[in-house]
Amino acid sequence: MKVLANDGISKSGEQALKEAGINILDNRVAQDHVINFINDNNVDVLLVRSATKVRQDLIDACPNLKIIGRGGIGMDNIDVEYAKSKGIKVINTPTASSKSVAELVFGHFISLARFLHESNRLMPLEGDTHFNAMKKSFSNAYELSGKTLGVIGFGSIGQEVAKIGIALGMKVKVLTKNPKTKVLTLNFFDGQSVNFEITSTNDMEAFLKDADFISINTPKTNEYIIDTPQFEKMKDGVYIANTARGGVINEVTLIDFIESGKVAGAALDVFENEPAPELPLLMNPALSLSPHVGGNTVDAQEKIGIELAEQIIKLQKETIR
């Protein structure tokens, strides 16, 4: 079996495949050349992250492809159902990067609440001349403890976001299409664990009206989850983070509500126009920004590589039987 990990794979994942006798090709192929490479090299397994697109044309042109793997949660760069209809196994790693994404949410929230995103830009420029003025302007900051955290989506990432909120002493509420109850377990360094039972709501208005911090953690959507009607129902001074997908929040409207004072600040790790976000977003001082790096930690990539390898090895064994 030959594997092309076109967007990379961790060393541990690569090693696990090699130890199972699976040939992993050390190549990175441009999108326009992927089809020819797969066919010329008799590739059985194509592993991608978000860069490589696996659409119907590629699936049709590569009849020997047996497995398509996505290192991460979202599968919107793969025509999943079409691939399955052609007998191709489609795998992903739905929980491997959840903690990394959740921690990024709070990295942004704390940065916004304490103006770190702005002071880190200004201190090198004006720290020696306007120190006291900046100290005064950044003093209107907030603690997260005791505030209300609203989590939109209750999948693996949403659950990790809720757990960090609980650990910080926040009041946690969750919004889903249909109410559901989950038991979240917080594990501590000394072996202790505490369970929290949380039931989500599908009442958007009740969810929004008292949330101080809102984290969007949903799959890709065909329409905005947050647009003018939703912004209008939020409390004044709300903070919002989107680490889900570009297009779940109306970025133009977001800027309008930042300028009106309704939204105190927002964090964007994903954008409607990737990889070229709109300039008004990049220049707005109320935004804390990152270039779609939610799952890009050494820890998450190790987990992703190992999980993909384990699934491929299992599928290979099932095929042999």
mmCIF file of C-alpha atoms in Angstrom:
data_model
loop_
_atom_site.group_PDB
_atom_site.id
_atom_site.type_symbol
_atom_site.label_atom_id
_atom_site.label_comp_id
_atom_site.label_asym_id
_atom_site.label_seq_id
_atom_site.Cartn_x
_atom_site.Cartn_y
_atom_site.Cartn_z
ATOM 1 C CA MET A 1 0.000 0.000 0.000
ATOM 2 C CA LYS A 2 1.304 3.459 -0.951
ATOM 3 C CA VAL A 3 0.390 6.608 0.936
ATOM 4 C CA LEU A 4 0.747 10.199 -0.262
ATOM 5 C CA ALA A 5 0.518 12.579 2.720
ATOM 6 C CA ASN A 6 0.299 15.610 0.493
ATOM 7 C CA ASP A 7 -0.173 18.178 3.242
ATOM 8 C CA GLY A 8 2.253 16.477 5.616
ATOM 9 C CA ILE A 9 2.031 14.006 8.478
ATOM 10 C CA SER A 10 3.761 13.868 11.858
ATOM 11 C CA LYS A 11 6.912 11.814 12.324
ATOM 12 C CA SER A 12 5.121 9.489 14.732
ATOM 13 C CA GLY A 13 2.348 8.860 12.201
ATOM 14 C CA GLU A 14 4.889 8.273 9.445
ATOM 15 C CA GLN A 15 6.832 5.871 11.658
ATOM 16 C CA ALA A 16 3.708 3.903 12.565
ATOM 17 C CA LEU A 17 2.881 3.439 8.864
ATOM 18 C CA LYS A 18 6.407 2.332 8.024
ATOM 19 C CA GLU A 19 6.459 -0.180 10.887
ATOM 20 C CA ALA A 20 3.242 -1.660 9.462
ATOM 21 C CA GLY A 21 4.977 -2.166 6.113
ATOM 22 C CA ILE A 22 3.156 0.698 4.418
ATOM 23 C CA ASN A 23 5.098 2.789 1.909
ATOM 24 C CA ILE A 24 4.702 6.505 2.597
ATOM 25 C CA LEU A 25 5.896 8.784 -0.179
ATOM 26 C CA ASP A 26 7.980 11.790 0.790
ATOM 27 C CA ASN A 27 6.433 14.235 -1.680
ATOM 28 C CA ARG A 28 4.404 17.450 -1.678
ATOM 29 C CA VAL A 29 2.549 17.809 -4.972
ATOM 30 C CA ALA A 30 0.891 20.972 -6.306
ATOM 31 C CA GLN A 31 -2.883 20.704 -6.731
ATOM 32 C CA ASP A 32 -2.648 20.746 -10.540
ATOM 33 C CA HIS A 33 -0.303 17.747 -10.531
ATOM 34 C CA VAL A 34 -1.906 15.570 -7.834
ATOM 35 C CA ILE A 35 -3.927 13.429 -10.269
ATOM 36 C CA ASN A 36 -0.927 12.567 -12.436
ATOM 37 C CA PHE A 37 1.250 11.859 -9.407
ATOM 38 C CA ILE A 38 -1.322 9.517 -7.857
ATOM 39 C CA ASN A 39 -1.719 7.565 -11.100
ATOM 40 C CA ASP A 40 1.972 7.511 -12.039
ATOM 41 C CA ASN A 41 2.948 6.215 -8.604
ATOM 42 C CA ASN A 42 0.000 3.859 -7.976
ATOM 43 C CA VAL A 43 -1.012 5.698 -4.810
ATOM 44 C CA ASP A 44 -3.641 3.879 -2.720
ATOM 45 C CA VAL A 45 -4.118 6.435 0.064
ATOM 46 C CA LEU A 46 -4.283 10.225 -0.204
ATOM 47 C CA LEU A 47 -3.924 12.138 3.053
ATOM 48 C CA VAL A 48 -4.708 15.868 3.130
ATOM 49 C CA ARG A 49 -5.341 18.667 5.554
ATOM 50 C CA SER A 50 -6.921 21.868 4.248
ATOM 51 C CA ALA A 51 -4.586 22.799 1.379
ATOM 52 C CA THR A 52 -5.259 19.939 -1.042
ATOM 53 C CA LYS A 53 -8.779 19.716 -2.507
ATOM 54 C CA VAL A 54 -10.222 16.302 -3.313
ATOM 55 C CA ARG A 55 -13.085 16.953 -5.692
ATOM 56 C CA GLN A 56 -15.087 14.781 -8.054
ATOM 57 C CA ASP A 57 -12.649 15.272 -10.939
ATOM 58 C CA LEU A 58 -9.753 13.906 -8.899
ATOM 59 C CA ILE A 59 -11.824 10.995 -7.614
ATOM 60 C CA ASP A 60 -12.930 10.066 -11.141
ATOM 61 C CA ALA A 61 -9.407 10.388 -12.515
ATOM 62 C CA CYS A 62 -7.814 8.170 -9.855
ATOM 63 C CA PRO A 63 -9.638 4.803 -9.978
ATOM 64 C CA ASN A 64 -7.013 3.012 -7.868
ATOM 65 C CA LEU A 65 -7.487 5.333 -4.882
ATOM 66 C CA LYS A 66 -8.787 3.311 -1.920
ATOM 67 C CA ILE A 67 -8.637 5.702 1.033
ATOM 68 C CA ILE A 68 -8.877 9.474 1.421
ATOM 69 C CA GLY A 69 -7.879 10.826 4.821
ATOM 70 C CA ARG A 70 -8.339 14.305 6.273
ATOM 71 C CA GLY A 71 -6.036 15.360 9.085
ATOM 72 C CA GLY A 72 -8.561 17.307 11.142
ATOM 73 C CA ILE A 73 -12.298 17.671 11.638
ATOM 74 C CA GLY A 74 -13.840 19.545 8.727
ATOM 75 C CA MET A 75 -14.259 17.668 5.450
ATOM 76 C CA ASP A 76 -15.387 20.538 3.234
ATOM 77 C CA ASN A 77 -12.323 20.219 0.966
ATOM 78 C CA ILE A 78 -13.332 16.634 0.106
ATOM 79 C CA ASP A 79 -16.379 15.449 -1.871
ATOM 80 C CA VAL A 80 -17.052 12.868 0.809
ATOM 81 C CA GLU A 81 -20.322 11.332 -0.359
ATOM 82 C CA TYR A 82 -19.138 11.079 -3.951
ATOM 83 C CA ALA A 83 -15.947 9.354 -2.843
ATOM 84 C CA LYS A 84 -17.940 6.877 -0.762
ATOM 85 C CA SER A 85 -20.233 6.197 -3.715
ATOM 86 C CA LYS A 86 -17.132 5.104 -5.625
ATOM 87 C CA GLY A 87 -16.171 2.660 -2.899
ATOM 88 C CA ILE A 88 -13.448 4.834 -1.407
ATOM 89 C CA LYS A 89 -13.058 4.884 2.368
ATOM 90 C CA VAL A 90 -13.011 8.412 3.799
ATOM 91 C CA ILE A 91 -11.445 8.930 7.217
ATOM 92 C CA ASN A 92 -10.643 11.910 9.434
ATOM 93 C CA THR A 93 -9.520 12.748 12.966
ATOM 94 C CA PRO A 94 -12.510 14.473 14.581
ATOM 95 C CA THR A 95 -11.084 14.934 18.083
ATOM 96 C CA ALA A 96 -7.301 15.107 17.681
ATOM 97 C CA SER A 97 -7.033 18.895 17.416
ATOM 98 C CA SER A 98 -9.964 19.856 19.651
ATOM 99 C CA LYS A 99 -7.875 20.939 22.648
ATOM 100 C CA SER A 100 -5.550 23.006 20.469
ATOM 101 C CA VAL A 101 -8.444 24.887 18.868
ATOM 102 C CA ALA A 102 -10.133 25.449 22.230
ATOM 103 C CA GLU A 103 -6.940 26.824 23.747
ATOM 104 C CA LEU A 104 -6.580 29.217 20.808
ATOM 105 C CA VAL A 105 -10.108 30.505 21.497
ATOM 106 C CA PHE A 106 -9.074 31.483 24.996
ATOM 107 C CA GLY A 107 -5.726 32.796 23.867
ATOM 108 C CA HIS A 108 -7.701 35.246 21.752
ATOM 109 C CA PHE A 109 -10.302 35.962 24.439
ATOM 110 C CA ILE A 110 -7.680 36.802 27.055
ATOM 111 C CA SER A 111 -5.756 38.861 24.509
ATOM 112 C CA LEU A 112 -8.898 40.864 23.710
ATOM 113 C CA ALA A 113 -10.048 41.276 27.293
ATOM 114 C CA ARG A 114 -6.605 42.569 28.344
ATOM 115 C CA PHE A 115 -5.793 44.446 25.098
ATOM 116 C CA LEU A 116 -2.709 42.282 24.567
ATOM 117 C CA HIS A 117 -3.273 42.092 20.814
ATOM 118 C CA GLU A 118 -3.108 45.884 20.609
ATOM 119 C CA SER A 119 -0.430 46.570 23.219
ATOM 120 C CA ASN A 120 1.884 44.034 21.566
ATOM 121 C CA ARG A 121 1.641 46.059 18.358
ATOM 122 C CA LEU A 122 2.025 49.474 19.979
ATOM 123 C CA MET A 123 4.661 48.888 22.661
ATOM 124 C CA PRO A 124 7.559 48.472 20.189
ATOM 125 C CA LEU A 125 6.446 51.662 18.420
ATOM 126 C CA GLU A 126 5.403 53.919 21.293
ATOM 127 C CA GLY A 127 6.368 52.196 24.527
ATOM 128 C CA ASP A 128 9.254 54.572 25.165
ATOM 129 C CA THR A 129 7.270 57.733 24.438
ATOM 130 C CA HIS A 130 3.639 57.042 25.386
ATOM 131 C CA PHE A 131 3.988 54.449 28.150
ATOM 132 C CA ASN A 132 1.671 56.127 30.665
ATOM 133 C CA ALA A 133 -0.922 57.002 28.032
ATOM 134 C CA MET A 134 -1.080 53.390 26.878
ATOM 135 C CA LYS A 135 -1.234 52.156 30.450
ATOM 136 C CA LYS A 136 -4.295 54.340 30.978
ATOM 137 C CA SER A 137 -5.978 53.392 27.676
ATOM 138 C CA PHE A 138 -5.537 49.667 28.340
ATOM 139 C CA SER A 139 -6.797 49.801 31.938
ATOM 140 C CA ASN A 140 -10.453 49.198 31.040
ATOM 141 C CA ALA A 141 -9.867 45.449 30.909
ATOM 142 C CA TYR A 142 -11.867 42.466 32.162
ATOM 143 C CA GLU A 143 -11.415 39.151 33.906
ATOM 144 C CA LEU A 144 -13.027 36.097 32.329
ATOM 145 C CA SER A 145 -13.882 34.562 35.688
ATOM 146 C CA GLY A 146 -17.524 35.100 36.563
ATOM 147 C CA LYS A 147 -18.472 36.090 33.029
ATOM 148 C CA THR A 148 -20.926 34.164 30.841
ATOM 149 C CA LEU A 149 -19.426 32.081 28.046
ATOM 150 C CA GLY A 150 -21.708 31.233 25.145
ATOM 151 C CA VAL A 151 -20.607 28.282 23.008
ATOM 152 C CA ILE A 152 -22.239 27.784 19.615
ATOM 153 C CA GLY A 153 -21.909 24.123 18.683
ATOM 154 C CA PHE A 154 -21.403 21.192 21.046
ATOM 155 C CA GLY A 155 -19.086 18.888 19.123
ATOM 156 C CA SER A 156 -15.631 17.931 20.355
ATOM 157 C CA ILE A 157 -14.234 21.466 20.041
ATOM 158 C CA GLY A 158 -17.286 23.099 21.610
ATOM 159 C CA GLN A 159 -17.012 20.701 24.532
ATOM 160 C CA GLU A 160 -13.330 21.545 25.042
ATOM 161 C CA VAL A 161 -14.135 25.273 24.907
ATOM 162 C CA ALA A 162 -16.841 24.769 27.534
ATOM 163 C CA LYS A 163 -14.429 22.823 29.761
ATOM 164 C CA ILE A 164 -11.829 25.585 29.692
ATOM 165 C CA GLY A 165 -14.556 28.123 30.463
ATOM 166 C CA ILE A 166 -15.641 26.073 33.460
ATOM 167 C CA ALA A 167 -12.038 25.791 34.645
ATOM 168 C CA LEU A 168 -11.713 29.585 34.487
ATOM 169 C CA GLY A 169 -14.839 30.034 36.608
ATOM 170 C CA MET A 170 -17.142 31.141 33.814
ATOM 171 C CA LYS A 171 -20.865 30.484 33.536
ATOM 172 C CA VAL A 172 -21.305 28.280 30.474
ATOM 173 C CA LYS A 173 -24.263 28.079 28.120
ATOM 174 C CA VAL A 174 -24.421 26.198 24.817
ATOM 175 C CA LEU A 175 -26.470 26.731 21.663
ATOM 176 C CA THR A 176 -27.326 23.867 19.286
ATOM 177 C CA LYS A 177 -30.031 23.257 16.682
ATOM 178 C CA ASN A 178 -31.620 20.692 18.949
ATOM 179 C CA PRO A 179 -31.222 20.652 22.760
ATOM 180 C CA LYS A 180 -28.849 17.970 23.983
ATOM 181 C CA THR A 181 -27.214 17.021 27.258
ATOM 182 C CA LYS A 182 -23.523 16.213 27.623
ATOM 183 C CA VAL A 183 -21.445 15.249 30.639
ATOM 184 C CA LEU A 184 -18.113 17.057 30.551
ATOM 185 C CA THR A 185 -15.246 15.668 32.610
ATOM 186 C CA LEU A 186 -12.459 17.912 33.844
ATOM 187 C CA ASN A 187 -9.327 15.953 34.699
ATOM 188 C CA PHE A 188 -6.737 17.468 37.029
ATOM 189 C CA PHE A 189 -3.015 16.956 37.563
ATOM 190 C CA ASP A 190 -3.425 14.987 40.798
ATOM 191 C CA GLY A 191 -5.780 12.395 39.349
ATOM 192 C CA GLN A 192 -8.988 14.042 40.488
ATOM 193 C CA SER A 193 -11.827 14.582 38.043
ATOM 194 C CA VAL A 194 -15.086 16.487 38.191
ATOM 195 C CA ASN A 195 -18.150 15.961 35.982
ATOM 196 C CA PHE A 196 -20.414 18.751 34.789
ATOM 197 C CA GLU A 197 -23.729 18.071 33.079
ATOM 198 C CA ILE A 198 -24.655 20.738 30.532
ATOM 199 C CA THR A 199 -27.850 20.898 28.509
ATOM 200 C CA SER A 200 -27.805 23.071 25.403
ATOM 201 C CA THR A 201 -30.597 25.329 24.208
ATOM 202 C CA ASN A 202 -31.937 26.109 20.747
ATOM 203 C CA ASP A 203 -33.312 29.501 21.836
ATOM 204 C CA MET A 204 -30.950 31.907 20.055
ATOM 205 C CA GLU A 205 -32.374 35.051 21.662
ATOM 206 C CA ALA A 206 -32.112 33.744 25.221
ATOM 207 C CA PHE A 207 -28.619 32.438 24.461
ATOM 208 C CA LEU A 208 -27.321 35.737 23.096
ATOM 209 C CA LYS A 209 -28.832 38.248 25.481
ATOM 210 C CA ASP A 210 -26.477 37.746 28.448
ATOM 211 C CA ALA A 211 -23.367 36.141 26.908
ATOM 212 C CA ASP A 212 -20.187 38.145 27.578
ATOM 213 C CA PHE A 213 -17.988 35.944 25.390
ATOM 214 C CA ILE A 214 -19.249 33.931 22.405
ATOM 215 C CA SER A 215 -17.256 31.170 20.713
ATOM 216 C CA ILE A 216 -18.404 29.778 17.361
ATOM 217 C CA ASN A 217 -17.456 26.104 16.972
ATOM 218 C CA THR A 218 -19.615 24.667 14.209
ATOM 219 C CA PRO A 219 -19.039 22.910 10.884
ATOM 220 C CA LYS A 220 -19.113 24.937 7.680
ATOM 221 C CA THR A 221 -22.549 26.438 7.004
ATOM 222 C CA ASN A 222 -24.314 27.637 3.863
ATOM 223 C CA GLU A 223 -25.461 30.838 5.524
ATOM 224 C CA TYR A 224 -24.374 33.110 8.344
ATOM 225 C CA ILE A 225 -25.008 31.964 11.893
ATOM 226 C CA ILE A 226 -24.216 35.452 13.155
ATOM 227 C CA ASP A 227 -25.555 38.408 11.170
ATOM 228 C CA THR A 228 -27.401 41.654 11.905
ATOM 229 C CA PRO A 229 -30.420 40.110 13.721
ATOM 230 C CA GLN A 230 -28.106 38.128 16.010
ATOM 231 C CA PHE A 231 -25.768 41.053 16.713
ATOM 232 C CA GLU A 232 -28.752 43.184 17.669
ATOM 233 C CA LYS A 233 -29.789 40.659 20.320
ATOM 234 C CA MET A 234 -26.348 40.571 21.989
ATOM 235 C CA LYS A 235 -25.511 42.567 25.086
ATOM 236 C CA ASP A 236 -23.330 45.638 24.671
ATOM 237 C CA GLY A 237 -19.590 44.999 24.956
ATOM 238 C CA VAL A 238 -19.659 41.355 23.871
ATOM 239 C CA TYR A 239 -16.528 39.522 22.679
ATOM 240 C CA ILE A 240 -16.759 36.979 19.843
ATOM 241 C CA ALA A 241 -14.347 34.342 18.543
ATOM 242 C CA ASN A 242 -14.668 32.426 15.286
ATOM 243 C CA THR A 243 -12.322 29.445 14.935
ATOM 244 C CA ALA A 244 -14.884 27.406 12.986
ATOM 245 C CA ARG A 245 -15.039 28.282 9.286
ATOM 246 C CA GLY A 246 -15.124 31.455 7.259
ATOM 247 C CA GLY A 247 -18.696 32.353 6.357
ATOM 248 C CA VAL A 248 -20.387 31.525 9.663
ATOM 249 C CA ILE A 249 -20.196 35.178 10.705
ATOM 250 C CA ASN A 250 -20.849 38.195 8.474
ATOM 251 C CA GLU A 251 -17.501 39.987 8.605
ATOM 252 C CA VAL A 252 -18.816 43.261 7.113
ATOM 253 C CA THR A 253 -21.593 43.411 9.672
ATOM 254 C CA LEU A 254 -19.125 42.511 12.416
ATOM 255 C CA ILE A 255 -17.098 45.635 11.623
ATOM 256 C CA ASP A 256 -20.270 47.735 11.720
ATOM 257 C CA PHE A 257 -21.165 46.482 15.187
ATOM 258 C CA ILE A 258 -17.613 46.961 16.441
ATOM 259 C CA GLU A 259 -17.763 50.567 15.283
ATOM 260 C CA SER A 260 -21.148 51.053 16.974
ATOM 261 C CA GLY A 261 -19.744 49.726 20.268
ATOM 262 C CA LYS A 262 -22.056 46.719 20.458
ATOM 263 C CA VAL A 263 -19.091 44.355 19.981
ATOM 264 C CA ALA A 264 -16.078 45.208 22.157
ATOM 265 C CA GLY A 265 -13.735 42.955 20.238
ATOM 266 C CA ALA A 266 -13.591 39.868 18.078
ATOM 267 C CA ALA A 267 -11.130 37.106 17.265
ATOM 268 C CA LEU A 268 -10.907 35.570 13.810
ATOM 269 C CA ASP A 269 -8.799 32.538 12.975
ATOM 270 C CA VAL A 270 -10.804 31.828 9.808
ATOM 271 C CA PHE A 271 -12.034 34.171 7.103
ATOM 272 C CA GLU A 272 -14.532 34.354 4.273
ATOM 273 C CA ASN A 273 -11.707 35.166 1.856
ATOM 274 C CA GLU A 274 -8.803 32.851 2.621
ATOM 275 C CA PRO A 275 -5.923 33.195 2.107
ATOM 276 C CA ALA A 276 -6.485 36.915 1.453
ATOM 277 C CA PRO A 277 -8.661 38.392 4.242
ATOM 278 C CA GLU A 278 -10.221 41.773 3.637
ATOM 279 C CA LEU A 279 -7.983 44.721 4.557
ATOM 280 C CA PRO A 280 -10.552 46.371 6.910
ATOM 281 C CA LEU A 281 -10.373 43.225 9.045
ATOM 282 C CA LEU A 282 -6.595 43.150 9.097
ATOM 283 C CA MET A 283 -6.364 46.815 10.086
ATOM 284 C CA ASN A 284 -9.094 46.960 12.744
ATOM 285 C CA PRO A 285 -7.585 47.399 16.255
ATOM 286 C CA ALA A 286 -10.557 45.663 17.901
ATOM 287 C CA LEU A 287 -9.754 42.392 16.143
ATOM 288 C CA SER A 288 -7.366 39.716 17.361
ATOM 289 C CA LEU A 289 -6.297 37.738 14.293
ATOM 290 C CA SER A 290 -4.508 34.516 13.429
ATOM 291 C CA PRO A 291 -3.989 32.771 10.049
ATOM 292 C CA HIS A 292 -6.170 29.643 10.439
ATOM 293 C CA VAL A 293 -3.872 27.948 12.942
ATOM 294 C CA GLY A 294 -6.459 26.438 15.294
ATOM 295 C CA GLY A 295 -5.166 22.875 15.039
ATOM 296 C CA ASN A 296 -1.583 23.781 14.213
ATOM 297 C CA THR A 297 0.236 22.678 17.332
ATOM 298 C CA VAL A 298 2.918 20.030 17.648
ATOM 299 C CA ASP A 299 0.640 18.140 20.034
ATOM 300 C CA ALA A 300 -2.368 18.141 17.706
ATOM 301 C CA GLN A 301 -0.327 17.139 14.661
ATOM 302 C CA GLU A 302 1.179 14.215 16.586
ATOM 303 C CA LYS A 303 -2.292 13.018 17.553
ATOM 304 C CA ILE A 304 -3.582 13.513 13.999
ATOM 305 C CA GLY A 305 -0.701 11.558 12.461
ATOM 306 C CA ILE A 306 -1.084 8.661 14.871
ATOM 307 C CA GLU A 307 -4.882 8.506 14.480
ATOM 308 C CA LEU A 308 -4.657 8.511 10.675
ATOM 309 C CA ALA A 309 -1.976 5.827 10.748
ATOM 310 C CA GLU A 310 -4.030 3.631 13.077
ATOM 311 C CA GLN A 311 -7.099 3.904 10.840
ATOM 312 C CA ILE A 312 -5.116 3.117 7.675
ATOM 313 C CA ILE A 313 -3.439 0.112 9.290
ATOM 314 C CA LYS A 314 -6.815 -1.172 10.476
ATOM 315 C CA LEU A 315 -8.361 -0.764 7.008
ATOM 316 C CA GLN A 316 -5.405 -2.519 5.419
ATOM 317 C CA LYS A 317 -5.821 -5.493 7.756
ATOM 318 C CA GLU A 318 -9.542 -5.662 7.023
ATOM 319 C CA THR A 319 -8.808 -5.664 3.275
ATOM 320 C CA ILE A 320 -6.291 -8.488 3.635
ATOM 321 C CA ARG A 321 -8.841 -10.601 5.483
#
